[in-house]
Short mmCIF file of C-alpha atoms in Angstrom, two decimals:
data_model
loop_
_atom_site.label_atom_id
_atom_site.label_comp_id
_atom_site.label_asym_id
_atom_site.label_seq_id
_atom_site.Cartn_x
_atom_site.Cartn_y
_atom_site.Cartn_z
CA UNK A 40 0.00 0.00 0.00
CA UNK A 41 1.54 3.29 -1.13
CA UNK A 42 2.41 6.21 1.13
CA UNK A 43 -0.18 8.56 -0.36
CA UNK A 44 -2.98 6.00 -0.04
CA UNK A 45 -1.98 5.29 3.56
CA UNK A 46 -1.97 8.99 4.44
CA UNK A 47 -5.38 9.48 2.82
CA UNK A 48 -6.97 6.54 4.63
CA UNK A 49 -5.48 7.42 8.02
CA UNK A 50 -6.59 11.04 7.54
CA UNK A 51 -10.11 9.88 6.74
CA UNK A 52 -10.14 7.61 9.82
CA UNK A 53 -8.95 10.42 12.09
CA UNK A 54 -11.46 12.90 10.71
CA UNK A 55 -14.30 10.37 10.97
CA UNK A 56 -13.60 9.76 14.65
CA UNK A 57 -13.20 13.51 15.18
CA UNK A 58 -16.60 14.44 13.76
CA UNK A 59 -18.16 11.76 15.97
CA UNK A 60 -16.44 13.45 18.92
CA UNK A 61 -18.10 16.74 17.95
CA UNK A 62 -21.48 15.01 17.73
CA UNK A 63 -21.01 13.44 21.16
CA UNK A 64 -20.22 16.85 22.70
CA UNK A 65 -23.47 18.40 21.47
CA UNK A 66 -26.49 18.80 23.75
CA UNK A 67 -28.98 17.18 21.35
CA UNK A 68 -27.13 14.75 19.09
CA UNK A 69 -30.00 14.10 16.69
CA UNK A 70 -30.70 17.81 16.13
CA UNK A 71 -26.94 18.37 15.68
CA UNK A 72 -26.71 15.57 13.09
CA UNK A 73 -29.74 16.87 11.20
CA UNK A 74 -28.25 20.36 10.94
CA UNK A 75 -24.91 18.89 9.89
CA UNK A 76 -26.71 17.00 7.11
CA UNK A 77 -28.26 20.24 5.88
CA UNK A 78 -24.79 21.81 5.88
CA UNK A 79 -23.49 18.85 3.85
CA UNK A 80 -26.19 19.31 1.24
CA UNK A 81 -25.37 23.01 0.89
CA UNK A 82 -21.57 22.65 0.84
CA UNK A 83 -21.53 19.85 -1.75
CA UNK A 84 -24.44 21.03 -3.93
CA UNK A 85 -22.29 22.34 -6.78
CA UNK A 86 -19.90 19.34 -6.95
CA UNK A 87 -22.95 17.06 -6.86
CA UNK A 88 -24.56 18.93 -9.76
CA UNK A 89 -21.38 18.54 -11.80
CA UNK A 90 -21.08 14.81 -11.14
CA UNK A 91 -24.80 14.28 -11.72
CA UNK A 92 -24.54 15.93 -15.15
CA UNK A 93 -21.65 13.66 -16.08
CA UNK A 94 -23.12 10.55 -14.46
CA UNK A 95 -26.94 10.46 -14.67
CA UNK A 96 -28.76 8.11 -12.32
CA UNK A 97 -29.94 4.91 -14.05
CA UNK A 98 -33.45 3.65 -13.33
CA UNK A 99 -32.19 0.57 -11.52
CA UNK A 100 -30.16 2.75 -9.15
CA UNK A 101 -33.09 4.50 -7.47
CA UNK A 102 -34.26 1.50 -5.38
CA UNK A 103 -30.81 1.31 -3.80
CA UNK A 104 -30.77 5.05 -3.09
CA UNK A 105 -34.18 4.73 -1.42
CA UNK A 106 -33.13 1.67 0.57
CA UNK A 107 -29.86 3.14 1.85
CA UNK A 108 -31.59 6.43 2.74
CA UNK A 109 -34.15 4.54 4.82
CA UNK A 110 -31.49 2.50 6.60
CA UNK A 111 -29.45 5.65 7.23
CA UNK A 112 -32.45 7.20 9.02
CA UNK A 113 -32.36 4.22 11.40
CA UNK A 114 -28.58 4.58 11.62
CA UNK A 115 -28.78 8.22 12.71
CA UNK A 116 -31.54 7.52 15.23
CA UNK A 117 -29.56 4.66 16.79
CA UNK A 118 -26.24 6.55 16.70
CA UNK A 119 -27.84 9.54 18.38
CA UNK A 120 -29.35 7.33 21.08
CA UNK A 121 -26.02 5.54 21.61
CA UNK A 122 -24.23 8.84 22.21
CA UNK A 123 -27.06 10.15 24.39
CA UNK A 124 -27.03 7.12 26.70
CA UNK A 125 -23.42 5.94 26.41
CA UNK A 126 -19.78 6.96 26.17
CA UNK A 127 -18.03 7.70 22.87
CA UNK A 128 -15.21 5.34 23.88
CA UNK A 129 -17.74 2.48 24.09
CA UNK A 130 -20.37 3.32 21.51
CA UNK A 131 -18.09 4.25 18.60
CA UNK A 132 -15.86 1.13 18.60
CA UNK A 133 -18.81 -1.20 19.21
CA UNK A 134 -20.90 0.31 16.42
CA UNK A 135 -18.07 0.33 13.87
CA UNK A 136 -16.75 -3.11 14.79
CA UNK A 137 -20.15 -4.78 14.95
CA UNK A 138 -21.11 -3.34 11.58
CA UNK A 139 -18.07 -4.85 9.85
CA UNK A 140 -18.33 -8.19 11.69
CA UNK A 141 -21.99 -8.66 10.78
CA UNK A 142 -21.51 -8.17 7.03
CA UNK A 143 -20.03 -11.63 6.32
CA UNK A 144 -22.61 -13.29 8.58
CA UNK A 145 -25.54 -11.60 6.84
CA UNK A 146 -24.00 -12.10 3.39
CA UNK A 147 -23.90 -15.85 4.08
CA UNK A 148 -27.66 -16.45 3.59
CA UNK A 149 -28.45 -13.39 1.44
CA UNK A 150 -25.59 -13.38 -1.06
CA UNK A 151 -24.52 -17.03 -0.66
CA UNK A 152 -21.04 -15.95 0.34
CA UNK A 153 -19.08 -18.16 2.70
CA UNK A 154 -17.27 -17.20 5.90
CA UNK A 155 -13.66 -18.35 5.85
CA UNK A 156 -11.70 -19.50 8.89
CA UNK A 157 -9.95 -16.12 9.03
CA UNK A 158 -13.33 -14.39 8.81
CA UNK A 159 -14.60 -16.46 11.72
CA UNK A 160 -11.52 -15.57 13.77
CA UNK A 161 -12.05 -11.89 12.96
CA UNK A 162 -15.68 -12.02 14.11
CA UNK A 163 -14.59 -13.75 17.32
CA UNK A 164 -12.01 -11.00 17.96
CA UNK A 165 -14.69 -8.34 17.57
CA UNK A 166 -16.93 -10.12 20.09
CA UNK A 167 -13.96 -10.54 22.44
CA UNK A 168 -13.18 -6.82 22.17
CA UNK A 169 -16.75 -5.89 23.11
CA UNK A 170 -16.58 -8.21 26.11
CA UNK A 171 -13.24 -6.76 27.22
CA UNK A 172 -14.76 -3.29 27.11
CA UNK A 173 -17.46 -4.48 29.48
CA UNK A 174 -15.38 -6.60 31.85
CA UNK A 175 -16.18 -4.53 34.94
CA UNK A 176 -19.99 -4.71 34.63
CA UNK A 177 -19.69 -8.34 33.51
CA UNK A 178 -17.91 -9.18 36.75
CA UNK A 179 -20.78 -7.52 38.60
CA UNK A 180 -23.18 -9.60 36.52
CA UNK A 181 -21.42 -12.77 37.66
CA UNK A 182 -21.56 -11.67 41.29
CA UNK A 183 -25.26 -10.91 41.07
CA UNK A 184 -27.41 -12.13 38.12
CA UNK A 185 -29.21 -8.83 37.69
CA UNK A 186 -25.89 -6.99 37.51
CA UNK A 187 -26.94 -4.27 39.95
CA UNK A 188 -24.71 -5.27 42.84
CA UNK A 189 -22.99 -2.46 44.72
CA UNK A 190 -24.58 0.19 42.53
CA UNK A 191 -23.26 -1.32 39.29
CA UNK A 192 -25.26 -0.79 36.10
CA UNK A 193 -26.29 -3.77 34.01
CA UNK A 194 -23.52 -5.23 31.84
CA UNK A 195 -24.98 -3.89 28.60
CA UNK A 196 -26.62 -0.52 29.20
CA UNK A 197 -28.70 1.53 26.78
CA UNK A 198 -25.60 3.06 25.20
CA UNK A 199 -24.25 -0.38 24.33
CA UNK A 200 -27.67 -1.56 23.15
CA UNK A 201 -28.06 1.32 20.72
CA UNK A 202 -24.42 0.99 19.61
CA UNK A 203 -25.15 -2.62 18.65
CA UNK A 204 -28.27 -1.50 16.77
CA UNK A 205 -26.11 1.09 15.02
CA UNK A 206 -23.81 -1.75 13.99
CA UNK A 207 -26.77 -3.60 12.48
CA UNK A 208 -27.67 -0.46 10.53
CA UNK A 209 -24.06 -0.13 9.29
CA UNK A 210 -24.18 -3.75 8.15
CA UNK A 211 -27.47 -3.13 6.36
CA UNK A 212 -26.43 -0.06 4.44
CA UNK A 213 -23.02 -1.59 3.65
CA UNK A 214 -24.70 -4.50 1.83
CA UNK A 215 -27.08 -2.16 0.01
CA UNK A 216 -24.28 0.27 -0.91
CA UNK A 217 -22.14 -2.53 -2.32
CA UNK A 218 -24.76 -3.02 -5.01
CA UNK A 219 -25.79 0.64 -5.19
CA UNK A 220 -22.40 2.10 -6.11
CA UNK A 221 -22.10 -0.50 -8.88
CA UNK A 222 -25.03 1.28 -10.55
CA UNK A 223 -24.73 4.91 -9.43
CA UNK A 224 -21.54 7.01 -9.36
CA UNK A 225 -20.28 6.98 -5.73
CA UNK A 226 -20.28 10.79 -5.33
CA UNK A 227 -23.83 11.08 -6.68
CA UNK A 228 -24.89 8.10 -4.58
CA UNK A 229 -23.37 9.53 -1.40
CA UNK A 230 -25.03 12.92 -1.86
CA UNK A 231 -28.42 11.39 -2.63
CA UNK A 232 -28.36 9.17 0.43
CA UNK A 233 -27.63 12.24 2.57
CA UNK A 234 -30.56 14.05 0.94
CA UNK A 235 -32.86 11.06 1.39
CA UNK A 236 -31.84 10.61 5.02
CA UNK A 237 -32.43 14.31 5.75
CA UNK A 238 -35.84 14.13 4.11
CA UNK A 239 -36.71 11.03 6.12
CA UNK A 240 -35.77 12.66 9.42
CA UNK A 241 -37.51 15.97 8.65
CA UNK A 242 -41.07 15.15 9.81
CA UNK A 243 -39.91 14.10 13.27
CA UNK A 244 -37.21 16.75 13.70
CA UNK A 245 -39.29 19.67 12.48
CA UNK A 246 -42.33 18.77 14.60
CA UNK A 247 -40.66 17.52 17.79
CA UNK A 248 -37.20 19.11 17.98
CA UNK A 249 -37.52 22.70 16.78
CA UNK A 250 -36.29 24.17 20.06
CA UNK A 251 -33.31 21.79 20.00
CA UNK A 252 -32.52 22.84 16.42
CA UNK A 253 -32.42 26.50 17.38
CA UNK A 254 -30.31 25.81 20.46
CA UNK A 255 -27.78 23.63 18.62
CA UNK A 256 -27.40 26.16 15.80
CA UNK A 257 -26.90 28.98 18.31
CA UNK A 258 -24.40 27.10 20.48
CA UNK A 259 -22.61 24.83 17.98
CA UNK A 260 -22.73 26.60 14.63
CA UNK A 261 -19.04 26.09 13.83
CA UNK A 262 -18.91 22.38 14.87
CA UNK A 263 -22.08 21.76 12.83
CA UNK A 264 -20.46 23.25 9.72
CA UNK A 265 -17.26 21.28 10.34
CA UNK A 266 -19.19 18.02 10.65
CA UNK A 267 -21.20 18.97 7.57
CA UNK A 268 -17.98 19.12 5.57
CA UNK A 269 -16.45 15.98 7.12
CA UNK A 270 -19.43 13.60 6.88
CA UNK A 271 -19.21 13.42 3.09
CA UNK A 272 -15.62 14.66 2.91
CA UNK A 273 -14.22 11.58 4.67
CA UNK A 274 -16.11 9.40 2.21
CA UNK A 275 -14.63 11.29 -0.74
CA UNK A 276 -11.12 10.86 0.70
CA UNK A 277 -11.71 7.11 0.79
CA UNK A 278 -12.88 7.20 -2.83
CA UNK A 279 -9.63 8.93 -3.78
CA UNK A 280 -7.60 6.29 -1.93
CA UNK A 281 -9.49 3.51 -3.75
CA UNK A 282 -7.97 4.74 -6.99
CA UNK A 283 -4.50 4.09 -5.58
CA UNK A 284 -4.64 0.70 -3.85
CA UNK A 285 -6.70 -2.42 -3.15
CA UNK A 286 -10.09 -1.92 -1.53
CA UNK A 287 -9.51 -4.66 1.07
CA UNK A 288 -6.56 -2.79 2.56
CA UNK A 289 -8.52 0.46 2.65
CA UNK A 290 -11.47 -1.14 4.44
CA UNK A 291 -9.13 -2.54 7.07
CA UNK A 292 -6.95 0.52 7.58
CA UNK A 293 -9.83 3.00 7.76
CA UNK A 294 -11.15 1.17 10.84
CA UNK A 295 -8.16 2.40 12.84
CA UNK A 296 -10.78 5.04 13.66
CA UNK A 297 -12.10 2.47 16.18
CA UNK A 298 -9.04 2.95 18.36
CA UNK A 299 -8.93 6.70 17.68
CA UNK A 300 -12.56 7.02 18.82
CA UNK A 301 -11.83 5.11 22.02
CA UNK A 302 -8.78 7.27 22.76
CA UNK A 303 -10.70 10.51 22.10
CA UNK A 304 -13.46 9.41 24.47
CA UNK A 305 -11.09 8.37 27.24
CA UNK A 306 -8.56 11.20 27.00
CA UNK A 307 -10.43 14.16 25.49
CA UNK A 308 -13.87 13.64 27.04
CA UNK A 309 -12.48 12.12 30.24
CA UNK A 310 -14.86 9.15 30.13
CA UNK A 311 -12.47 6.87 32.03
CA UNK A 312 -12.20 3.11 31.66
CA UNK A 313 -9.13 3.36 29.46
CA UNK A 314 -7.64 0.13 30.82
CA UNK A 315 -10.58 -1.81 29.38
CA UNK A 316 -11.82 0.31 26.50
CA UNK A 317 -8.60 0.93 24.59
CA UNK A 318 -7.44 -2.74 24.66
CA UNK A 319 -10.99 -3.75 23.75
CA UNK A 320 -10.99 -1.32 20.84
CA UNK A 321 -7.65 -2.74 19.68
CA UNK A 322 -9.13 -6.26 19.72
CA UNK A 323 -12.07 -5.02 17.66
CA UNK A 324 -9.66 -3.38 15.21
CA UNK A 325 -7.67 -6.64 14.95
CA UNK A 326 -10.90 -8.48 14.18
CA UNK A 327 -11.95 -5.96 11.53
CA UNK A 328 -8.49 -6.08 9.95
CA UNK A 329 -8.62 -9.90 9.85
CA UNK A 330 -12.06 -9.87 8.22
CA UNK A 331 -11.12 -7.22 5.65
CA UNK A 332 -7.71 -8.55 4.62
CA UNK A 333 -7.95 -12.31 5.15
CA UNK A 334 -11.66 -13.04 5.59
#
């Protein structure tokens, strides 16, 4: 893998984890994400128009755009809930790792793809990493079945639950996108899914979260604009890297963001638990790398 491709992928991974940090620091994560989506649509409108003119959308591409937009609505709802109820250093690695680990399992019955021995090992490493991250509450669960001994929370709290659901959503849109970008130019496809997701969230956001929208825009205008640039920008960086090296290496290396997200949560947000969460994130990364490169 060349130096330029490596720099591009690592930059994308760092920026991806960073914009998730900004989301986590907001007061209302869903309102923040919605506003960031609107910023994305404005910032990339002209490039999208240029690509759309050169690469019109074929008729068989629209079902995939609709499907990924719908799944992305669920993804944003679950991601927002994960950050509302849980720590970045837990939710981010679990969501990203689970999403990658589930793809080969779901592809087994749907696409008739097989899971190799290396793929099975990678999935096991992801599961092991999640368990390592939760070793303290798991010990409490062993001491008392309900896991509430000595004021301990249950082993898998709401943050973890929604992070796992986020992983399912990532798996779902990954499978849809694999077929979608084979029909629609990736830049056009990425912009349209952002537009579809924003449209899908609008009825709920505009009727139930207007006050939150105003507050987030007043308090976090600059972070919202930054995330608006990075959400699609990190994807475009990955597209550039794909022109330089094999996709399997890019998929693996970009997930170094799992460890970066855990470190940002522990050190920047002061969430604690670094002795469990960072090693757990590294196990998840090892599992993702195994799946992507050898699975």
